[in-house]
Coordinates of C-alpha atoms in Angstrom, one line a residue:
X1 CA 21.7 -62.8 -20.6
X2 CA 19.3 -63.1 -17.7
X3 CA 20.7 -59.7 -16.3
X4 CA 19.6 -57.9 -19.3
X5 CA 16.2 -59.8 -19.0
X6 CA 15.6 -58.7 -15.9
X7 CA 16.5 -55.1 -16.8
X8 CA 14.5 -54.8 -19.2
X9 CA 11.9 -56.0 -17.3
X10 CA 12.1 -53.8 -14.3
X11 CA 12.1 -50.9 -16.9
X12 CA 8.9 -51.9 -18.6
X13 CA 7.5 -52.2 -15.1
X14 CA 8.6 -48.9 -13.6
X15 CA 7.8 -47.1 -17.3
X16 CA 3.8 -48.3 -16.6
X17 CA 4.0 -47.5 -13.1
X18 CA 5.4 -43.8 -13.9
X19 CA 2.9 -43.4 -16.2
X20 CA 0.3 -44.3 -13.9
X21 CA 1.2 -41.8 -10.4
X22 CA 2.3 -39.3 -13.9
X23 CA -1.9 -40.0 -14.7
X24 CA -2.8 -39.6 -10.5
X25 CA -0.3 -36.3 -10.4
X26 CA -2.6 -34.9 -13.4
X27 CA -5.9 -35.4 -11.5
X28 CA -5.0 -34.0 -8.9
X29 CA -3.9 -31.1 -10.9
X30 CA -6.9 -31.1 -12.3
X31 CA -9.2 -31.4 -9.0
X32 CA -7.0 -29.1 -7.7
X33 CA -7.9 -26.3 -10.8
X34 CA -11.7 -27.2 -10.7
X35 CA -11.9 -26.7 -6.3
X36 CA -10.0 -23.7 -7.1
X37 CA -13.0 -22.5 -9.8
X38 CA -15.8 -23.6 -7.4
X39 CA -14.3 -21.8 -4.3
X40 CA -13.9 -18.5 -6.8
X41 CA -17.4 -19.4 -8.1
X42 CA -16.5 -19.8 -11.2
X43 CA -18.3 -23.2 -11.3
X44 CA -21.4 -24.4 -9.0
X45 CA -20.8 -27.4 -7.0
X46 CA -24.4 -28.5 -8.0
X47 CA -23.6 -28.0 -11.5
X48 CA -24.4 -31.3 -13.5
X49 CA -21.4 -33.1 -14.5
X50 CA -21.9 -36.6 -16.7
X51 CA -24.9 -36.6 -14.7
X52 CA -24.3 -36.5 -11.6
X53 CA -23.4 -32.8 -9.5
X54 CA -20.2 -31.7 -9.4
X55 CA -19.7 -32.1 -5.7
X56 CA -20.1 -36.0 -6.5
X57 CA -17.8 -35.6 -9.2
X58 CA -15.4 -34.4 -7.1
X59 CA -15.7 -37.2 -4.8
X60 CA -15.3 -40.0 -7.3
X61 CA -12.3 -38.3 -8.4
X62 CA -10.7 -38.4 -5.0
X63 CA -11.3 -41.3 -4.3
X64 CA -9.8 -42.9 -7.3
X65 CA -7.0 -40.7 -6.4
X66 CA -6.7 -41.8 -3.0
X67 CA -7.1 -45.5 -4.2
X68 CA -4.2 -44.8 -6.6
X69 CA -2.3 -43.3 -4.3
X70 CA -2.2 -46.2 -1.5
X71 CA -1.7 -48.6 -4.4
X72 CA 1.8 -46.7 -5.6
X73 CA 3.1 -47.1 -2.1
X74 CA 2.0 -50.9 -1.8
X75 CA 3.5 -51.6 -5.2
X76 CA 6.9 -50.4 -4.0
X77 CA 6.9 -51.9 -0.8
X78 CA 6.3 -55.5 -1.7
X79 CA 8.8 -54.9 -4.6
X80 CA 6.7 -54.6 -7.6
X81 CA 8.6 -51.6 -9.0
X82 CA 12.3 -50.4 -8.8
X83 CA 11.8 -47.7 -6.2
X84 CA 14.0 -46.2 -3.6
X85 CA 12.4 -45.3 -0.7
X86 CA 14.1 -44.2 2.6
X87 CA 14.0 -45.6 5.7
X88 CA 11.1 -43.5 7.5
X89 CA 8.8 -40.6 5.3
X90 CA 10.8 -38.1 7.8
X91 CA 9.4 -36.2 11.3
X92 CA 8.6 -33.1 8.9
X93 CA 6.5 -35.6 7.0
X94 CA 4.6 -37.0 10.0
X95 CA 4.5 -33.6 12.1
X96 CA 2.1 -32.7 8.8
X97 CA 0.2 -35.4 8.6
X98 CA -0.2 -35.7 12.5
X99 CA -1.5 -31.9 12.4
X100 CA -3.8 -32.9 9.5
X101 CA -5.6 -35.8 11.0
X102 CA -5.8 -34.6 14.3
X103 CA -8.3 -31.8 12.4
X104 CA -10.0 -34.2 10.5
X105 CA -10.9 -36.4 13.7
X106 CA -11.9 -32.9 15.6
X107 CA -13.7 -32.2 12.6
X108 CA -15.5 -35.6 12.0
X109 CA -16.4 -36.0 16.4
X110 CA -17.4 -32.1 16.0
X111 CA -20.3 -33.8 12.9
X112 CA -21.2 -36.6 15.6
X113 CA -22.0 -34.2 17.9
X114 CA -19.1 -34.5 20.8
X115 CA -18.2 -31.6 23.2
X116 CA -14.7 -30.2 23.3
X117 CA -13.3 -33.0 25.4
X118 CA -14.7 -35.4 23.0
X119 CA -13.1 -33.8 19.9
X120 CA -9.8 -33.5 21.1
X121 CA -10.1 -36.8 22.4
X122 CA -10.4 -38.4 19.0
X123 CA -8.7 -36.1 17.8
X124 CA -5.2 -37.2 19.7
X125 CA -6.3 -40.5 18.8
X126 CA -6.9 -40.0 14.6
X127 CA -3.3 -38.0 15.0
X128 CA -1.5 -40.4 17.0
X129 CA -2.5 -43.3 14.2
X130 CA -1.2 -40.8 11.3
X131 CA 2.2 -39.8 13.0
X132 CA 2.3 -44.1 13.5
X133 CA 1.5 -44.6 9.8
X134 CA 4.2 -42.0 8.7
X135 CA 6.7 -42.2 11.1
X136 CA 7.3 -45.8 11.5
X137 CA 7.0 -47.9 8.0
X138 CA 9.4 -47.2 5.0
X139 CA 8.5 -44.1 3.4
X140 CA 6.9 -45.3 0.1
X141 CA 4.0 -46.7 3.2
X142 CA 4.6 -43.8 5.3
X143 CA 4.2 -41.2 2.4
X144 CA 1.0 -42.4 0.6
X145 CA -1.2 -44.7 2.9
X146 CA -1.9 -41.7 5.0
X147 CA -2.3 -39.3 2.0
X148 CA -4.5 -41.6 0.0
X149 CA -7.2 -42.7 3.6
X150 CA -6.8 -38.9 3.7
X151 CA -8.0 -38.2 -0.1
X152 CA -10.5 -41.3 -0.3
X153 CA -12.2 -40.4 3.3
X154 CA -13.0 -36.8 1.7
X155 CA -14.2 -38.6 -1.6
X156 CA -16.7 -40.5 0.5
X157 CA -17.6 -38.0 2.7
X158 CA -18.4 -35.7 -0.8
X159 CA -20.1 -39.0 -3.0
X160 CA -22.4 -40.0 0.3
X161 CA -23.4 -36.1 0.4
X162 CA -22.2 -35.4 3.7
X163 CA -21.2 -32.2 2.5
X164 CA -22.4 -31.1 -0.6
X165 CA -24.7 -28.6 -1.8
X166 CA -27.4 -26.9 0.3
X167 CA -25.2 -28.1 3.6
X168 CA -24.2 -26.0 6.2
X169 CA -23.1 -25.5 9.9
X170 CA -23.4 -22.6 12.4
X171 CA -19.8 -22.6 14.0
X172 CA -20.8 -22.2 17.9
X173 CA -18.7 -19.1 19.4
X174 CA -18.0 -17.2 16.1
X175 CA -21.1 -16.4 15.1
X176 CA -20.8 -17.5 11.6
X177 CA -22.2 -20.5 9.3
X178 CA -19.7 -22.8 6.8
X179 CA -21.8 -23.6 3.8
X180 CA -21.4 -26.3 1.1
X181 CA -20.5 -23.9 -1.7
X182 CA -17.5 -23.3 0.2
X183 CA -16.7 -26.4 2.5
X184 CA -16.6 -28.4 -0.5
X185 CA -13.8 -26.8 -3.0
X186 CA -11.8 -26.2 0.3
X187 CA -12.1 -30.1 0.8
X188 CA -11.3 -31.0 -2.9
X189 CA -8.2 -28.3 -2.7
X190 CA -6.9 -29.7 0.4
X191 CA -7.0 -33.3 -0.2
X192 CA -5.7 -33.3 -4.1
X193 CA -3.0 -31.1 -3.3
X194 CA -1.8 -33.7 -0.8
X195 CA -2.8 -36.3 -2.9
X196 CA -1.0 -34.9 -5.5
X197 CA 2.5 -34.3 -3.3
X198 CA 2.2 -38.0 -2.5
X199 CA 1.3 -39.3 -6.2
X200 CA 4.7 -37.0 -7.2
X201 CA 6.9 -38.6 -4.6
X202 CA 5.8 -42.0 -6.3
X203 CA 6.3 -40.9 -9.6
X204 CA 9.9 -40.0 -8.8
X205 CA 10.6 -43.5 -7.2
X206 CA 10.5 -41.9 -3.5
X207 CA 14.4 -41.2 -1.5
X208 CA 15.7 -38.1 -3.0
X209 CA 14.5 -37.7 -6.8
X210 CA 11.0 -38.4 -5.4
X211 CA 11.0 -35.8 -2.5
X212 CA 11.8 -33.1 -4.8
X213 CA 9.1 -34.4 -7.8
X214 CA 6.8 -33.6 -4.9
X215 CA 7.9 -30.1 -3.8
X216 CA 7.8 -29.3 -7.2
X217 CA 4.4 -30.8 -7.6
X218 CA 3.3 -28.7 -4.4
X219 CA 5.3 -25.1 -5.6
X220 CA 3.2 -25.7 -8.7
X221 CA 0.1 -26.0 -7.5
X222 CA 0.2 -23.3 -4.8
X223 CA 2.3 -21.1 -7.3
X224 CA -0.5 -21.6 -10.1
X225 CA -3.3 -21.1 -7.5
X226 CA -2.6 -17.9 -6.7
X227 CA -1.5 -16.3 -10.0
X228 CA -5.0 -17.6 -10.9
X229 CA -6.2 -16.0 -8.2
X230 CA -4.7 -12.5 -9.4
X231 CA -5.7 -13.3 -13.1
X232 CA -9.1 -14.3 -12.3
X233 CA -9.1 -10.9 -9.9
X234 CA -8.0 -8.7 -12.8
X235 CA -10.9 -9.9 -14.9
X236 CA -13.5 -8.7 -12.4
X237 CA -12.0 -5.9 -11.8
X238 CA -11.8 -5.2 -15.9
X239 CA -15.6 -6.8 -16.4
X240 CA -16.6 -4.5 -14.0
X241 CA -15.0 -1.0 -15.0
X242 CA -15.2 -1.6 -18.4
X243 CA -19.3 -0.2 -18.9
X244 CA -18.0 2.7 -16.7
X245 CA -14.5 3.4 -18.3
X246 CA -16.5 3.4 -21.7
X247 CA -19.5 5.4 -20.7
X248 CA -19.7 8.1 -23.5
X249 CA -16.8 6.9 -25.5
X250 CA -17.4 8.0 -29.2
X251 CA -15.4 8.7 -32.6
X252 CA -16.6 12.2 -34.1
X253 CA -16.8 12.3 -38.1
X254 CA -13.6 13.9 -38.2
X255 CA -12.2 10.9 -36.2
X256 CA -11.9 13.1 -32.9
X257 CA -12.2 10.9 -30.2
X258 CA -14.5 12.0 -27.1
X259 CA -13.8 9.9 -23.8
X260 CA -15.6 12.1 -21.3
X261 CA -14.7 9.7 -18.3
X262 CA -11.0 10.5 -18.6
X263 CA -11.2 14.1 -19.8
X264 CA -14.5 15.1 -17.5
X265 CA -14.4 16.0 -14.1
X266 CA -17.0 14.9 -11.4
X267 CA -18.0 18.1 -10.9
X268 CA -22.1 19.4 -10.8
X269 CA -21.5 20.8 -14.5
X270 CA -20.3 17.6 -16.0
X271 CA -22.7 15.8 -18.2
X272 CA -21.0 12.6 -17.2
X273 CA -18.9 12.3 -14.4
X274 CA -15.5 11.7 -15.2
X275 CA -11.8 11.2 -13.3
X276 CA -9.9 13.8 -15.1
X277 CA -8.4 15.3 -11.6
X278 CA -8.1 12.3 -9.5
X279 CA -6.3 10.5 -12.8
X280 CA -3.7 13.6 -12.8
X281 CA -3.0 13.7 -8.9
X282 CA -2.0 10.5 -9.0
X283 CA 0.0 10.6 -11.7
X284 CA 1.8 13.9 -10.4
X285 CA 1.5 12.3 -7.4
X286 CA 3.9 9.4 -8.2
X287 CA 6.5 11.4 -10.1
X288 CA 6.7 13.9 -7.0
X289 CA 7.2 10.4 -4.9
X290 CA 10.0 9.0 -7.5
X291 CA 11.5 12.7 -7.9
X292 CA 12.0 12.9 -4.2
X293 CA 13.0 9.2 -3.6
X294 CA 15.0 7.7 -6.0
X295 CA 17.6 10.6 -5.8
X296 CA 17.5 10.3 -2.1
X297 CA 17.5 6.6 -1.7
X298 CA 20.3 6.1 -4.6
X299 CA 22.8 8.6 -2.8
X300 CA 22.3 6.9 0.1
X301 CA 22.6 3.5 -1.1
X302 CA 26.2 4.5 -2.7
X303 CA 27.5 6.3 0.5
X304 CA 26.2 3.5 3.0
X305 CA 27.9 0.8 0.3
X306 CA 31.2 2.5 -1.2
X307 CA 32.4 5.3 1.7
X308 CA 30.5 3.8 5.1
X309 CA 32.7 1.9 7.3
X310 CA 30.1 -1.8 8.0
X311 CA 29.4 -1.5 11.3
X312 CA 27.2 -0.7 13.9
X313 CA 26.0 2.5 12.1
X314 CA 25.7 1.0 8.7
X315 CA 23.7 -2.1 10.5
X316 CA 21.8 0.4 12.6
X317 CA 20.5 2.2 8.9
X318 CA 19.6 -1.5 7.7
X319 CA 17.5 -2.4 10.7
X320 CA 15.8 0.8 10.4
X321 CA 15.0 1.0 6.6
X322 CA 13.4 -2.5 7.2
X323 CA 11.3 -1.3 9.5
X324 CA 10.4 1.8 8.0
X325 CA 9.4 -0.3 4.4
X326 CA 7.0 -2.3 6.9
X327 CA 5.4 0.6 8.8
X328 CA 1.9 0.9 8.2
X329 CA 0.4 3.5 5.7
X330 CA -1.1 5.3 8.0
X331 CA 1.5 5.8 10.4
X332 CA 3.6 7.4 7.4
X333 CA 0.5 9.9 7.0
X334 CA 0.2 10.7 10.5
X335 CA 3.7 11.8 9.8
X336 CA 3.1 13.9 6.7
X337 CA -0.3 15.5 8.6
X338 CA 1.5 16.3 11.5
X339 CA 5.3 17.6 10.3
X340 CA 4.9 18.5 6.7
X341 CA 1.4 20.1 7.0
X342 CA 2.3 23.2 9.3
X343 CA 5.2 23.4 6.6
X344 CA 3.3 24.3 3.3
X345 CA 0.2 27.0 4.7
X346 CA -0.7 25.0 7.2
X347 CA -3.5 23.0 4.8
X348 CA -4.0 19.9 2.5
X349 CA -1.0 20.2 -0.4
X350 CA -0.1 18.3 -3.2
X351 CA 3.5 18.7 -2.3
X352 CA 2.6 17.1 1.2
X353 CA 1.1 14.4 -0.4
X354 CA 4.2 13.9 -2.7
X355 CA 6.8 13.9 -0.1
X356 CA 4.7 11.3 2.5
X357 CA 4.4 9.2 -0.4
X358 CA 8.2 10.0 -0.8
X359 CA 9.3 8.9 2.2
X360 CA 7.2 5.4 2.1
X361 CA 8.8 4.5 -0.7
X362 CA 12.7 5.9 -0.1
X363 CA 13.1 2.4 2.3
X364 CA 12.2 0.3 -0.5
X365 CA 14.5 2.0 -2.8
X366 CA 17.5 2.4 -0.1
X367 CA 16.8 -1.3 0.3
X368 CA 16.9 -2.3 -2.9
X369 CA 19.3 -0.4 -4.1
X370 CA 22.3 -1.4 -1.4
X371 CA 21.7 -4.6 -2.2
X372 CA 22.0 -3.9 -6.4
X373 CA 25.1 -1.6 -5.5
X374 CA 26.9 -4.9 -3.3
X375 CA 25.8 -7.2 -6.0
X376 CA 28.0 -5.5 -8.5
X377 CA 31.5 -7.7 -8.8
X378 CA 34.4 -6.2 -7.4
X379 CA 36.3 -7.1 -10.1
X380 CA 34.6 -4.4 -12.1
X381 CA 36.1 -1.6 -9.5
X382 CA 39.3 -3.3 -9.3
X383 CA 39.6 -2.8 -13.0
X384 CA 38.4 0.7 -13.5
X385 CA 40.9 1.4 -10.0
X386 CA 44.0 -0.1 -12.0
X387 CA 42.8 2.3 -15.0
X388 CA 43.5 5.2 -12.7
X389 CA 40.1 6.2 -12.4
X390 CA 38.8 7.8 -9.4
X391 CA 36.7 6.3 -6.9
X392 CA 33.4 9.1 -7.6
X393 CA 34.5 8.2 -11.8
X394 CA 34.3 4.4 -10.9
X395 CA 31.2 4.8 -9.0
X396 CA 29.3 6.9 -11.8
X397 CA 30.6 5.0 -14.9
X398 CA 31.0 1.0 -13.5
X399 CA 29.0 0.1 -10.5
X400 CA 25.6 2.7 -11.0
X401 CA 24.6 1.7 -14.4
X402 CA 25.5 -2.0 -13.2
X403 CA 22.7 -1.7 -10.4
X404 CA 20.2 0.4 -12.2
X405 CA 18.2 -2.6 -13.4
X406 CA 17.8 -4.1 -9.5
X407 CA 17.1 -0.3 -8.3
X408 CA 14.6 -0.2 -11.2
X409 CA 13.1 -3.3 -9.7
X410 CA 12.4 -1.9 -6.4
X411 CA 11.6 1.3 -7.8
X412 CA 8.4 -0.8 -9.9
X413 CA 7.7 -2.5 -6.9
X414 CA 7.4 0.6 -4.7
X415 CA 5.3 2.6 -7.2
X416 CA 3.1 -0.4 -7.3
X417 CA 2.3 -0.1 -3.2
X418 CA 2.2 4.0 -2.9
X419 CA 0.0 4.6 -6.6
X420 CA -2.9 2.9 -4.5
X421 CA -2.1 4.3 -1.0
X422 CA -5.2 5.8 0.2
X423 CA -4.6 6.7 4.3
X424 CA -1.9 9.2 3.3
X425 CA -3.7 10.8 1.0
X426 CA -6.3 11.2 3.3
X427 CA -4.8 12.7 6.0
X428 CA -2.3 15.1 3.5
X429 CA -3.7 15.9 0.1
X430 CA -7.2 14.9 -0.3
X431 CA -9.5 17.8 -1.8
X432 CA -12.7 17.6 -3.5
X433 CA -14.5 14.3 -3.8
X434 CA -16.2 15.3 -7.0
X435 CA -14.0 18.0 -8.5
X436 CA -15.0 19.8 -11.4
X437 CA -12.2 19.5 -14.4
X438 CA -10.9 22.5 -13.5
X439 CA -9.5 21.6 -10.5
X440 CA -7.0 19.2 -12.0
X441 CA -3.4 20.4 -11.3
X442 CA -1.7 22.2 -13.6
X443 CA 1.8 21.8 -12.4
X444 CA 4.3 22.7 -15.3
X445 CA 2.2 25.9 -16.2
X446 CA 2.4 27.0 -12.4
X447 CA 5.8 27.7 -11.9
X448 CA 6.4 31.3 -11.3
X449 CA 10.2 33.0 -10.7
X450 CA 10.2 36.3 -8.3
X451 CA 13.2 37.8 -7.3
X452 CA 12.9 37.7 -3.9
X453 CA 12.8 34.1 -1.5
X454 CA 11.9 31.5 -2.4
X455 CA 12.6 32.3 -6.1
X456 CA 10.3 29.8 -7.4
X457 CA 7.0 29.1 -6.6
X458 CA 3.9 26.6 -7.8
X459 CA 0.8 27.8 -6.1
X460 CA -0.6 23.8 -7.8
X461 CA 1.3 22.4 -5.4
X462 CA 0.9 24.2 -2.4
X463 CA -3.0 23.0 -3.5
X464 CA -5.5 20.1 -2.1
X465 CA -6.2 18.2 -5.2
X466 CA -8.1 14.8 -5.5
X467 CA -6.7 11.1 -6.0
X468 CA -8.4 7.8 -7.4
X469 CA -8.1 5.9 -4.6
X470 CA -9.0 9.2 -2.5
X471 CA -12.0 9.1 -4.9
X472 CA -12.9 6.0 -4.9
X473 CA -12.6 5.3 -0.8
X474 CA -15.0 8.1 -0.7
X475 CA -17.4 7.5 -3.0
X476 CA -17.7 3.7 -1.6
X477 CA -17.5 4.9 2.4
X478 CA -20.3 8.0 2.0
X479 CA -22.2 6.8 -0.5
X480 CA -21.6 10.0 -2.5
X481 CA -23.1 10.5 -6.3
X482 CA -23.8 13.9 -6.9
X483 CA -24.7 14.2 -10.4
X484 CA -23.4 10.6 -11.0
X485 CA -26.4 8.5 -12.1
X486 CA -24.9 5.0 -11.6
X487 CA -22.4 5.5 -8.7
X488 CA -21.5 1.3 -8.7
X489 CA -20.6 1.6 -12.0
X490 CA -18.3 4.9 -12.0
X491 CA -17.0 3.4 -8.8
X492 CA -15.4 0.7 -10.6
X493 CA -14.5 2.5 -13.3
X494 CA -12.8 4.4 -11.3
X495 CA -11.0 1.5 -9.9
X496 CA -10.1 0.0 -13.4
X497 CA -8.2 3.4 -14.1
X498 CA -6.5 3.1 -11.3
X499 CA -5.4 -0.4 -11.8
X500 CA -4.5 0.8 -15.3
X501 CA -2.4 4.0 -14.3
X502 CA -0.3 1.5 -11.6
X503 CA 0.0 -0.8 -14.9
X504 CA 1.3 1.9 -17.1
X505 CA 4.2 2.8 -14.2
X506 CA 5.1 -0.8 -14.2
X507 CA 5.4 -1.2 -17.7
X508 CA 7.4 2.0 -17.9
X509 CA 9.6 0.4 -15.2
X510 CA 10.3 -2.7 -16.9
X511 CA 10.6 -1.1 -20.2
X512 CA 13.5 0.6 -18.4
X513 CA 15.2 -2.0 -16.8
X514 CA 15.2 -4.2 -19.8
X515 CA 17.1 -0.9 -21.8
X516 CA 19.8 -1.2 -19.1
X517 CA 19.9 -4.8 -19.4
X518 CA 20.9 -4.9 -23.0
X519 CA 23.1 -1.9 -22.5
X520 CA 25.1 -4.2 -20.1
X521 CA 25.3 -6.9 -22.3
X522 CA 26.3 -5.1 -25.3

């Protein structure tokens, strides 16, 4: 009877402590979101808030936090809750928090006024107490005392209006000044997210369960940061380009829709300037790439995986495709300038463009699509082999439409680097900054058949045509506008269609993998 008394008792007690680090893990989510909106500034940190500014918000907040934090890790160690801490936080633990407060005391000296010496000084000394704090007591101490001093000696420093808005500091040898509007979401991000890792730990009772409750806390928060990063970036970019995307947009009586910044060219004639060439070049641009690529990187991927002996070649081909898929851009149209130029008339071609782009993204695919071919179970060519099937028959029927959905990933991925590529088109295809309409490429009503070498010809491609990130780096670089009146604003059209075309070619992509998907499962 008293056993299950006391169980239940430890259960009440460890249900209100989870709920309370679940409450601390929430602000600092919270904090976390809001520094993130006043670094991006979304938010002003002098913004009034209950009625007080933000940046004193945001110190209350952490210091609660902090408050909270050390009291999660006292509670456990004098055995007020059911935890299960382990014997030390960990040297991966108190390597961190050494690094941290060694920066804080260099940070705080550097506010007194100290010299170098004098920095690092108490520097040593504020990271020699933090490694102490971590490395020696039982982790449910070591993990949130110095987290919490941490998260309530950037509260104070925020409440007291150390930092806050209007402050700011020259930073002697970089010629540069930190201001408030930045120091202080960078202080708030830093301090909940370790806040937060701590107040996780505690929620998950510390040891095992509680170390991965934090990691997950952290992946979260890092994870979420940055896809808010790239939302919040799409936005601007699509507030921005919208007025110019739209410029002119109409529906005629007859429901005939004019859109005169896709279908006009930037020409002298134009009555508004529009991308009509640049948008085709980089569509044709693209396909050329993919036409040239996939082929070549596929064929490659099967012979290296299904005929190659693994050995020193085929580990010689894997060292170099990695290495080619990191080059720089620029390097790969040195490369195109230099040997496929002199090829095609000795000038600027569409078809030079095509193949540099072509041979930046054949790694990826090679890469990728290796890796999809080897994924494929073996038991799927053992089967079609004890059929009687041929090896070629096997290859084509079983293990290619197996990998298409991973090469289909790295082909999406790779269309997504080259479709913006601007240094290669540079040096291979650029033409006319402000081509007229006219000077789109016409490439399927170009071919031409002769009956003598080379049989077929397409005088398009053998042609310098323009591109929107060609465009668009010259129009920001020269300060070019013609007979554009708002250059700002077509220049960000420019780079909302642009963001939309590379959209388009991932949605096509992913449209297709999920077909082969379903094919396999049916």
């Amino acid at each position: 009877m008293s056993r299950a008394t006391r169980t239940a008792l430890v259960r009440d007690d460890r249900t209100l402590y989870e709920a309370s680090a679940g409450v601390a893990v929430g602000l600092s989510g919270v904090a976390f979101v809001a520094g993130l909106a006043a670094l991006l500034g979304v938010v002003a940190i002098d913004a009034p808030v209950a009625g007080v500014e933000l940046s004193v918000a945001f110190g209350v907040a952490l210091v609660a936090l902090g408050t909270s934090v050390i009291g999660f890790g006292a509670a456990s160690r004098f055995g007020y809750v059911d935890a299960a801490p382990q014997p030390s936080a960990g040297l991966i633990a108190a390597a961190a928090f050494t690094a941290i407060w060694l920066a804080v005391g260099a940070a705080v000296s550097g506010a007194m006024g100290l010299g170098l010496g004098g920095r690092l000084g108490v520097g040593l000394v504020f990271g020699g107490i933090a490694f102490a704090m971590t490395a020696l007591p039982r982790e449910d101490i070591g993990s949130t005392a110095p987290a919490g001093a941490l998260a309530v000696l950037c509260g104070l420093s925020l409440v007291a209006g150390v930092v806050g808005p209007g402050w700011e500091r020259a930073l002697v040898g970089y010629n540069a000044t930190l201001f408030g509007d930045t120091a202080v979401p960078v202080i708030v991000l830093f301090a909940s997210l370790v806040s937060g890792w701590s107040a996780a730990k505690a929620y998950g009772g510390f040891g095992a369960r509680g170390r991965n409750v934090g990691a997950y806390v952290l992946v979260y928060l890092v994870v979420g940061s940055i896809l808010a990063v790239l939302v919040g970036l799409v936005a601007f970019v699509t507030a921005k380009g919208l007025p110019g995307l739209f410029n002119g947009f109409g529906v005629g009586g007859a429901g005939l829709i004019t859109w005169p910044f896709l279908t006009n060219g930037a020409g002298l004639t134009a009555d508004i300037a529009g991308v009509f060439p640049a948008l085709f070049g980089t569509v044709w641009l693209v396909i050329g790439a993919v036409l040239f690529a996939v082929p070549t990187g596929v064929g490659a991927a099967v012979f290296l995986s299904e005929y190659a002996e693994q050995g020193r070649f085929t580990g010689a081909v894997e060292v170099a495709t990695n290495g080619l898929w990191s080059t720089p851009s620029i390097v790969f149209g040195l490369f195109g300038a230099a040997f496929l130029i002199p090829r095609f008339g000795n000038q600027k071609s569409l078809i030079a463009g095509m193949l540099t782009l072509g041979f930046m993204l054949l790694p990826l695919v090679l890469i990728t699509s290796r890796e999809a071919i080897l994924a494929v179970p073996d038991e799927y060519r053992d089967a079609s082999a004890a059929l009687g099937v041929s090896k070629w028959q096997t290859i084509r029927s079983v293990v290619l439409p197996a990998a298409i959905p991973g090469v289909t990933t790295g082909v999406i991925l790779g269309v997504g680097r080259i479709a913006g590529e601007t240094a290669p088109i540079l040096l291979t295809m650029g033409g006319g900054v402000l081509p007229a309409k006219s000077a789109a490429p016409d490439v399927l009503g170009s071919f031409r058949l002769s009956a003598s070498p080379p049989f077929v010809s397409n005088p398009s491609l053998l042609e310098a045509t323009s591109a929107l990130p060609y465009q668009l780096y010259a129009l920001i670089t020269a300060g070019l506008s013609g007979n554009i009146q708002n250059p700002q604003e077509y220049a960000w059209g420019l780079a909302l269609t642009l963001l939309l075309v590379v959209l388009v070619f991932y949605a096509i992509g992913i449209t297709t993998r999920y077909y082969f998907r379903q094919k396999l499962h049916q």
